Coordinates of C-alpha atoms in Angstrom, one line a residue:
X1 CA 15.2 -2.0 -18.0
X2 CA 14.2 -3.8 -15.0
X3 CA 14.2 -3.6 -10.7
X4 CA 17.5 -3.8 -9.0
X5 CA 17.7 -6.9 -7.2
X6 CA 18.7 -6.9 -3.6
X7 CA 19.5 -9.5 -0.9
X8 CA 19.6 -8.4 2.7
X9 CA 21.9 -10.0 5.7
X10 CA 20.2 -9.5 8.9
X11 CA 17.0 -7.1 9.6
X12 CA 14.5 -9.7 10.8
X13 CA 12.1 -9.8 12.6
X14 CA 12.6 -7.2 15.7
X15 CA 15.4 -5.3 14.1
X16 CA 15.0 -1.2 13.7
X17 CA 17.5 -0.5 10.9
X18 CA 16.3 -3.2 8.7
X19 CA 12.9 -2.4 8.0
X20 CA 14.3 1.5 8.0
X21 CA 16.7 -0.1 4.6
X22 CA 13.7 -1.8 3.0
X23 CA 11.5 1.6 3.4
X24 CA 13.9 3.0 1.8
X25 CA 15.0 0.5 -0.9
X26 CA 11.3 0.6 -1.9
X27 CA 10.3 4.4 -2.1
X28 CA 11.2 5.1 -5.5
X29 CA 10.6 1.2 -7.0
X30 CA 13.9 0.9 -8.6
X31 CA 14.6 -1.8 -6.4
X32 CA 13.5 -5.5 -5.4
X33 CA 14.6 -7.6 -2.4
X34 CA 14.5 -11.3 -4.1
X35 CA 16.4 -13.1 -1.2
X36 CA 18.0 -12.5 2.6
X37 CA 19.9 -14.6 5.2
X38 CA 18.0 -12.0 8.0
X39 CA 19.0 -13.4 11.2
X40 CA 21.5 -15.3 12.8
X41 CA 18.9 -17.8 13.7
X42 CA 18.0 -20.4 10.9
X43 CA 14.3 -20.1 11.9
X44 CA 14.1 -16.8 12.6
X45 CA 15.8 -16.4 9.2
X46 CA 13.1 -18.4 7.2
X47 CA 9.9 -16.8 9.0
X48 CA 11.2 -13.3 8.2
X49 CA 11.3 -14.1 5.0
X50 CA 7.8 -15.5 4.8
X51 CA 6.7 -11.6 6.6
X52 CA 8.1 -10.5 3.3
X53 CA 6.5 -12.3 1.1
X54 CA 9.5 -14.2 -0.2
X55 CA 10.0 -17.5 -1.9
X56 CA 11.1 -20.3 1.0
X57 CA 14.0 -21.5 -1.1
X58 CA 15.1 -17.7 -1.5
X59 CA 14.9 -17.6 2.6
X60 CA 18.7 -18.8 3.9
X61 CA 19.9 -20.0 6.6
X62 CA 23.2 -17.5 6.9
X63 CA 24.8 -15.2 4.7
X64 CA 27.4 -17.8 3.4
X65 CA 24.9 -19.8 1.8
X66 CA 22.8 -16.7 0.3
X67 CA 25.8 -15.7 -1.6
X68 CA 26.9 -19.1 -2.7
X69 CA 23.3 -19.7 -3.9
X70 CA 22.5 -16.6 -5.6
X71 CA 25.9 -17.2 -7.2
X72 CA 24.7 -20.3 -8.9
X73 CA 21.2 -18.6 -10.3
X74 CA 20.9 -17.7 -13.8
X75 CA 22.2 -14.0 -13.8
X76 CA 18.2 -12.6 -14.7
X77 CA 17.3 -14.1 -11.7
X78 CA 20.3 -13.7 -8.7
X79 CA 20.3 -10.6 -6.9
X80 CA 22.4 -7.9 -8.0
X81 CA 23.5 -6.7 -4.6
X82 CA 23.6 -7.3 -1.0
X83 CA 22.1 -5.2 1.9
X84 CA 24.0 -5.5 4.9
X85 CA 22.3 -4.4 8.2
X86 CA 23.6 -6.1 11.3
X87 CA 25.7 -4.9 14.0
X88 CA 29.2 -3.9 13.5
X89 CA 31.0 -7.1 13.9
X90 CA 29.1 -8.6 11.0
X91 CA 29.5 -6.2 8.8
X92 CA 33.6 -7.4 7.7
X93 CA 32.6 -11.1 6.5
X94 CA 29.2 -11.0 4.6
X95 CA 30.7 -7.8 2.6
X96 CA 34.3 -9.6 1.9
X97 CA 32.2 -12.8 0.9
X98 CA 29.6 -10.8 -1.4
X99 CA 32.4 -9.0 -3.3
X100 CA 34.5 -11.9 -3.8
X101 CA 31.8 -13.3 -5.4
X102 CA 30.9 -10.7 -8.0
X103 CA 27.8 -8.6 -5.9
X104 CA 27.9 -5.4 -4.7
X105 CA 27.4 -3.7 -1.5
X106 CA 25.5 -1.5 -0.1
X107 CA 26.4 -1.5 4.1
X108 CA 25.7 0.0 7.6
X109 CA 28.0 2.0 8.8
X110 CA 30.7 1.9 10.4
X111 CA 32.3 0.1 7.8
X112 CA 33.8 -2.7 9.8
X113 CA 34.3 -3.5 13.4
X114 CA 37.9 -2.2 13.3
X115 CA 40.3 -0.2 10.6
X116 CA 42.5 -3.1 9.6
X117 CA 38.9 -5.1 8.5
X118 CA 38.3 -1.8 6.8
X119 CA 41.5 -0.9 5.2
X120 CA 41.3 -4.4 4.2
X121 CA 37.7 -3.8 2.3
X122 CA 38.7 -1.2 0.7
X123 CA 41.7 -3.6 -0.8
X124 CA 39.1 -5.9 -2.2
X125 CA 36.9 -3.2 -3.4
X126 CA 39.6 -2.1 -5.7
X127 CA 40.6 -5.6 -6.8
X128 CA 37.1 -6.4 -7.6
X129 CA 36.2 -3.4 -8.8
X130 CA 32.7 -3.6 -7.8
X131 CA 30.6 -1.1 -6.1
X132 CA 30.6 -0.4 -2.1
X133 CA 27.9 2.2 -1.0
X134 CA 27.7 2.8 2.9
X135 CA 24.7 4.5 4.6
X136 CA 25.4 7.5 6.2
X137 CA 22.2 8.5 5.3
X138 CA 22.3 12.2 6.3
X139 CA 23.7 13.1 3.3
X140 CA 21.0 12.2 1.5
X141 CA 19.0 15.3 2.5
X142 CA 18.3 18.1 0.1
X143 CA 19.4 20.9 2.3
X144 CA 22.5 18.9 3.0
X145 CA 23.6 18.5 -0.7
X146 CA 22.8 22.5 -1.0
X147 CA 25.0 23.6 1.5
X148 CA 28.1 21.4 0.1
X149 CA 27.1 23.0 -2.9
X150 CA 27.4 26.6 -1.9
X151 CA 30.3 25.9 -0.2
X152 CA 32.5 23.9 -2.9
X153 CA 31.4 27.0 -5.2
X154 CA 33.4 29.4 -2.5
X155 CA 30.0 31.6 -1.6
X156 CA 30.7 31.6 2.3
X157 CA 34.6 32.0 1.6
X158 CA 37.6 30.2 3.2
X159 CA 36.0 27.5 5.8
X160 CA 37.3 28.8 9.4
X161 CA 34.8 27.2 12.1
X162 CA 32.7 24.0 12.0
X163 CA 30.6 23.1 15.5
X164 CA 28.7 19.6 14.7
X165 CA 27.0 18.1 17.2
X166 CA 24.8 14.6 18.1
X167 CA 23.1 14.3 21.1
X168 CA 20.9 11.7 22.4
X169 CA 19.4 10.4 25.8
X170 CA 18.0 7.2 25.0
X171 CA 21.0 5.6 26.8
X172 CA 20.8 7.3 29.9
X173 CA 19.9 4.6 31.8
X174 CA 21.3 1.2 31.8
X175 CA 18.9 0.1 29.2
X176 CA 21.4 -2.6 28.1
X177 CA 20.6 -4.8 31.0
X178 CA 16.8 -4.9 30.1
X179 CA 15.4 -6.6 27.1
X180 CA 16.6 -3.6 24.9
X181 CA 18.3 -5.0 22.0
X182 CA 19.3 -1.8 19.9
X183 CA 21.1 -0.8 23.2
X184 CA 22.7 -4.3 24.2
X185 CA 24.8 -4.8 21.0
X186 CA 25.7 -0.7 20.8
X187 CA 27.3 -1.2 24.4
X188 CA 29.2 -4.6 24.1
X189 CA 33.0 -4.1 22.5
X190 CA 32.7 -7.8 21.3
X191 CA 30.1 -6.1 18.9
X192 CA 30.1 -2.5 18.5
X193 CA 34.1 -2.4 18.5
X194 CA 36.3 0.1 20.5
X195 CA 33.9 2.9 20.8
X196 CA 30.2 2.9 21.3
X197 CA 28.4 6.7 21.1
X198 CA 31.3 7.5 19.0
X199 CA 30.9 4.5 16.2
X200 CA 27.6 4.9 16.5
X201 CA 26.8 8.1 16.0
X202 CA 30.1 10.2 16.5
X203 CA 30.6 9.0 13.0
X204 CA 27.6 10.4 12.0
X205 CA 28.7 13.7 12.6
X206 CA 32.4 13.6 11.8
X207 CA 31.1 12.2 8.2
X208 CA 28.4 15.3 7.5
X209 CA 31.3 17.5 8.6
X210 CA 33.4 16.3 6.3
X211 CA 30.6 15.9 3.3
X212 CA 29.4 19.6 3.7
X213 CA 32.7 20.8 3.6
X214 CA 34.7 18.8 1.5
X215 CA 37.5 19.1 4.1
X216 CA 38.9 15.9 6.1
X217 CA 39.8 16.7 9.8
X218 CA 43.9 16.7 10.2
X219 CA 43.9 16.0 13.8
X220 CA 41.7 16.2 16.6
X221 CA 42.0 16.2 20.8
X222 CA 39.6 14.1 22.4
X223 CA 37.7 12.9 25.7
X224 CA 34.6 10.3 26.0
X225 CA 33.3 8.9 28.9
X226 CA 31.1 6.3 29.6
X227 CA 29.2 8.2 32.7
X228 CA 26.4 5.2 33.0
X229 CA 27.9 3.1 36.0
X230 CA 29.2 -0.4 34.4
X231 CA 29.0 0.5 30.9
X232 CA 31.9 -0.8 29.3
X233 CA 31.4 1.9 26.1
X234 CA 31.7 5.4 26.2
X235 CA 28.1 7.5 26.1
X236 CA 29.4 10.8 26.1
X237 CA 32.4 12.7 23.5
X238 CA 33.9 15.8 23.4
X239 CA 36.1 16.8 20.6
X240 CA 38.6 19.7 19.1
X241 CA 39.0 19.3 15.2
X242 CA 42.0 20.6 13.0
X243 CA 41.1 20.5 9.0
X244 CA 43.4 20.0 6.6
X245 CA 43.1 23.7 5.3
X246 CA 43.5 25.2 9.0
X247 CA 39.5 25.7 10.1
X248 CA 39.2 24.7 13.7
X249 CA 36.3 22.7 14.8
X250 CA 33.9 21.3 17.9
X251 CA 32.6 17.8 18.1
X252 CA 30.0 16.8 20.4
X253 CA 28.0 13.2 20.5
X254 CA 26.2 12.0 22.9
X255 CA 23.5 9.3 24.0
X256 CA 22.9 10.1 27.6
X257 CA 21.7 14.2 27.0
X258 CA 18.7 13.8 28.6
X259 CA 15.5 14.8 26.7
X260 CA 18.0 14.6 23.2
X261 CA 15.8 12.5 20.4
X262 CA 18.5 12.8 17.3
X263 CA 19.3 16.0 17.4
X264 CA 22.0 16.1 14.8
X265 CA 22.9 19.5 13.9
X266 CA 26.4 21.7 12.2
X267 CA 26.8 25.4 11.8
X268 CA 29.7 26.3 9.4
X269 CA 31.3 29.8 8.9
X270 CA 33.6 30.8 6.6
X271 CA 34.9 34.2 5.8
X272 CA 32.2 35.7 3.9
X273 CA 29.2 34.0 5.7
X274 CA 27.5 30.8 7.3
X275 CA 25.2 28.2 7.9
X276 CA 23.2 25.9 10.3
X277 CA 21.0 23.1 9.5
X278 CA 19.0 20.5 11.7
X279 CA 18.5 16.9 11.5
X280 CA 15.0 17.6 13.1
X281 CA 13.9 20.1 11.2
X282 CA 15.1 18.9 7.5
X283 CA 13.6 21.1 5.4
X284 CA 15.4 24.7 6.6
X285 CA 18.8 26.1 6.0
X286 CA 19.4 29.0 7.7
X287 CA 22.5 31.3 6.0
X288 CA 24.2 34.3 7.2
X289 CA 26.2 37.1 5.7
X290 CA 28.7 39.1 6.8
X291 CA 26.6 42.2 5.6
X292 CA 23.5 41.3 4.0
X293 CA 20.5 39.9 5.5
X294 CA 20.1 36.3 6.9
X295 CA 18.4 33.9 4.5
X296 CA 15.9 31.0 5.1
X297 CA 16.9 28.3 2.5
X298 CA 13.7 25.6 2.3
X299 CA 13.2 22.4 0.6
X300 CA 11.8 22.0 -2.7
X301 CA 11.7 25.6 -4.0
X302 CA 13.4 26.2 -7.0
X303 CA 16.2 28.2 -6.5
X304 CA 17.9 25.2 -4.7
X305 CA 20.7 23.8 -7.4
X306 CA 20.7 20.5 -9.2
X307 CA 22.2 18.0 -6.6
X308 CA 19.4 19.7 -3.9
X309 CA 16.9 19.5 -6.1
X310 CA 17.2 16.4 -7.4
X311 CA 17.3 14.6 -4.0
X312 CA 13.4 16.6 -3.2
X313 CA 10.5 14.3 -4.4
X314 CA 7.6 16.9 -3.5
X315 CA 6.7 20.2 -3.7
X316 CA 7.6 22.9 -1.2
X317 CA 5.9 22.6 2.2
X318 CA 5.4 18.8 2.2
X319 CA 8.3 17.5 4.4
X320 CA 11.0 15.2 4.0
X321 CA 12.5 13.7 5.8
X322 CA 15.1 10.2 7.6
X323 CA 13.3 8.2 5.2
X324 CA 13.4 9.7 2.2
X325 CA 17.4 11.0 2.8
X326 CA 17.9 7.1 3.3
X327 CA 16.3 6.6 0.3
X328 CA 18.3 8.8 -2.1
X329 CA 21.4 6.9 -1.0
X330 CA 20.1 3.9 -2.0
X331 CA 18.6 5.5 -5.1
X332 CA 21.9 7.0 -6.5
X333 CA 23.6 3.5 -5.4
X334 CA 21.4 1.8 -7.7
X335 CA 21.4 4.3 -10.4
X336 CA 25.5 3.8 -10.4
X337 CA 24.9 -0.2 -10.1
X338 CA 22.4 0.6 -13.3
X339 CA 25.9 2.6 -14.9
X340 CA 28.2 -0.2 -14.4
X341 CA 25.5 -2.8 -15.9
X342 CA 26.0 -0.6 -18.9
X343 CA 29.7 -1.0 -18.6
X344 CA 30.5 2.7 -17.4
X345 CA 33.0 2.4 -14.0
X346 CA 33.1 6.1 -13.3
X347 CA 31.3 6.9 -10.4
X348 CA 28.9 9.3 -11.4
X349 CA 26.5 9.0 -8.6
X350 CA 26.9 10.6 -5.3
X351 CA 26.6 8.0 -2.4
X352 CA 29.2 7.4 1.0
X353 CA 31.9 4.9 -0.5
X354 CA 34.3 2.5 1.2
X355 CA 37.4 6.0 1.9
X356 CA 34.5 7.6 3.6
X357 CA 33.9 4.2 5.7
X358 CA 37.9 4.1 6.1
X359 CA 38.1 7.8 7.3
X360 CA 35.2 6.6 9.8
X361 CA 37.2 4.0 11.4
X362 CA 40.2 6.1 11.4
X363 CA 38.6 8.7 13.3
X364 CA 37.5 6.2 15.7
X365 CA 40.6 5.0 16.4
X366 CA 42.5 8.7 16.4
X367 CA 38.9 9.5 19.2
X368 CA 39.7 6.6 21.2
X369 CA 43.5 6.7 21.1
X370 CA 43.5 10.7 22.2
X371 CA 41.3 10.2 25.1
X372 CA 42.9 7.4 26.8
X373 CA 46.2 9.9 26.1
X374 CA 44.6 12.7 28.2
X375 CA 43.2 14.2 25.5
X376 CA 46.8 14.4 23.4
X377 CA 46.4 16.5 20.0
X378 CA 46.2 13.1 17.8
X379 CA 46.6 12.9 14.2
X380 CA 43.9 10.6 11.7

């Protein structure tokens, strides 16, 4: 019994998401990070390490050499897996390169920068048969994993409806041409890809909709907009869903609704009753009937079941919250790597996997594809 060993690519110093993986990666100490290639800069690579406390030898210069290196270390020493947490055009290589070389991955989302880089991923994934984890993070919350549970046990009926919606208004001013670098790569296609609100947090939404109710979306009518004069992404997206079992459903993501911190939120109804849950307020479920009262569902009480439950760390009334939902991803990614050391393959763990990145890309491409076709009905 020992830490999981984990090497990161990018999340130096100045990044957001990186420090947001290692906060997580740390909160239940089942995991150590031994090594990282964290920036594209040499320098800046080595001096991030140092802020971490790391060995200078264990400190690369890129990603190639990390890999390579760890490779060559005696097994109780090299890292087990590799964090990746740059922006979306350099998520294809490093994860390709780790695989190929017998680590796992754990990855921001999207997946890749396009579907064929994905579809492609998912290729090796199976020919390696090692283990791809992708954070899509909300599904790491408690009252997330209870409502796919009541659901998949048929207690709100047939699924008819499903309204999920992102807004944000961080970008609703040109931040990009200021010294904002979270907002500079999100809005440059040579790095974000062919959608920007939508890759970035469309996803987001399209994946919890998809989690919660175990259904994939069929087809889907869109229209995004990039309303901020001389962006060159869209900020703004509208969208009709059509589930594979017939529920019809609304889409909304945005980054320029003023006021809009990361309001994530989905209301589901089926034919015997429904739900909403928030993003910003975690810790309650709200759930309707079609004749008994509603119902306040909270975190960490004990009539929550097992998956729910397990995900909650404290007692009732203490909250939970981005953190610790990114944290149970990468907990149940490590307790599967912990399986597989064992030599069990099943997956037995419940984490995002490489078809979930897939379906991501895919529904980018079916967003971006019905919108430039005046909204056209287009299938994923």
């Amino acid at each position: 019994m020992r830490k999981i060993r984990m090497g990161m690519v990018g999340g130096g110093r100045g990044a957001f998401i990186g420090a947001v993986h290692r906060i997580a990666a740390a909160i239940d100490q089942q995991i150590e990070l031994v090594c990282g290639a964290f920036s594209s800069t040499p320098e800046k690579s080595k001096l991030s390490g140092q802020d971490f406390f790391l060995p200078e030898e264990r400190c690369y210069a890129n990603y190639e050499e990390m890999i390579l290196t760890e490779k060559t270390l005696p097994e109780g020493e090299r890292m087990d897996f590799v964090a990746i947490v740059t922006p979306n055009h350099m998520h294809f290589a490093p994860a390709k390169m780790a695989l190929e070389n017998g680590f796992h991955v754990l990855s921001d989302k999207p997946a890749c920068f396009n579907t064929e880089q994905a579809i492609e991923l998912e290729g090796i994934v199976a020919k390696t048969g090692l283990l791809y984890g992708l954070t899509h993070n909300y599904t790491g919350y408690p009252l997330v994993k209870q409502a796919k549970e009541m659901i998949a046990e048929g207690k709100l009926g047939e699924i008819r409806k499903v309204v999920v919606e992102y807004p944000q208004g961080w970008l609703a001013t040109k931040v990009e041409d200021s010294e904002q670098k979270q907002a500079a790569w999100r809005t440059d296609p040579t790095k974000s890809g062919a959608a920007g609100c939508v890759g970035d947090i469309g996803t987001h939404a399209e994946n919890l909709a998809e989690y919660i109710t175990g259904l994939h979306i069929k087809e889907l009518a869109a229209d995004i907009t990039a309303f901020v004069d001389g962006r060159l992404l869209d900020d703004d997206a509208n969208v009709l869903l059509r589930f594979n079992n017939g529920a019809k459903g609304i889409l909304h993501s945005s980054q320029i609704s003023v006021g809009d911190e990361n309001n994530l939120n989905i209301r589901i109804y089926g034919e015997k009753g429904g739900l909403e849950w928030r993003q910003q307020e975690p810790n309650t479920m709200i759930v309707k009937w079609l004749e008994d009262p509603t119902q306040i569902y909270r975190a960490g009480m004990g009539y929550l079941g097992e998956a729910a439950a397990n995900a909650c760390r404290t007692p009732a009334g203490h909250p939970e919250g981005y953190l610790e939902a990114f944290a149970n991803i990468y907990l149940n990614f490590v307790n599967q790597i912990r399986e597989f050391q064992d030599g069990n393959k099943e997956i037995k763990f419940d984490y995002p996997t490489i078809s979930d990145g897939v379906r991501g890309m895919k529904f980018i491409d079916a967003v971006v594809g019905s919108s430039k076709n005046n909204a056209a009905w287009t299938a994923i």
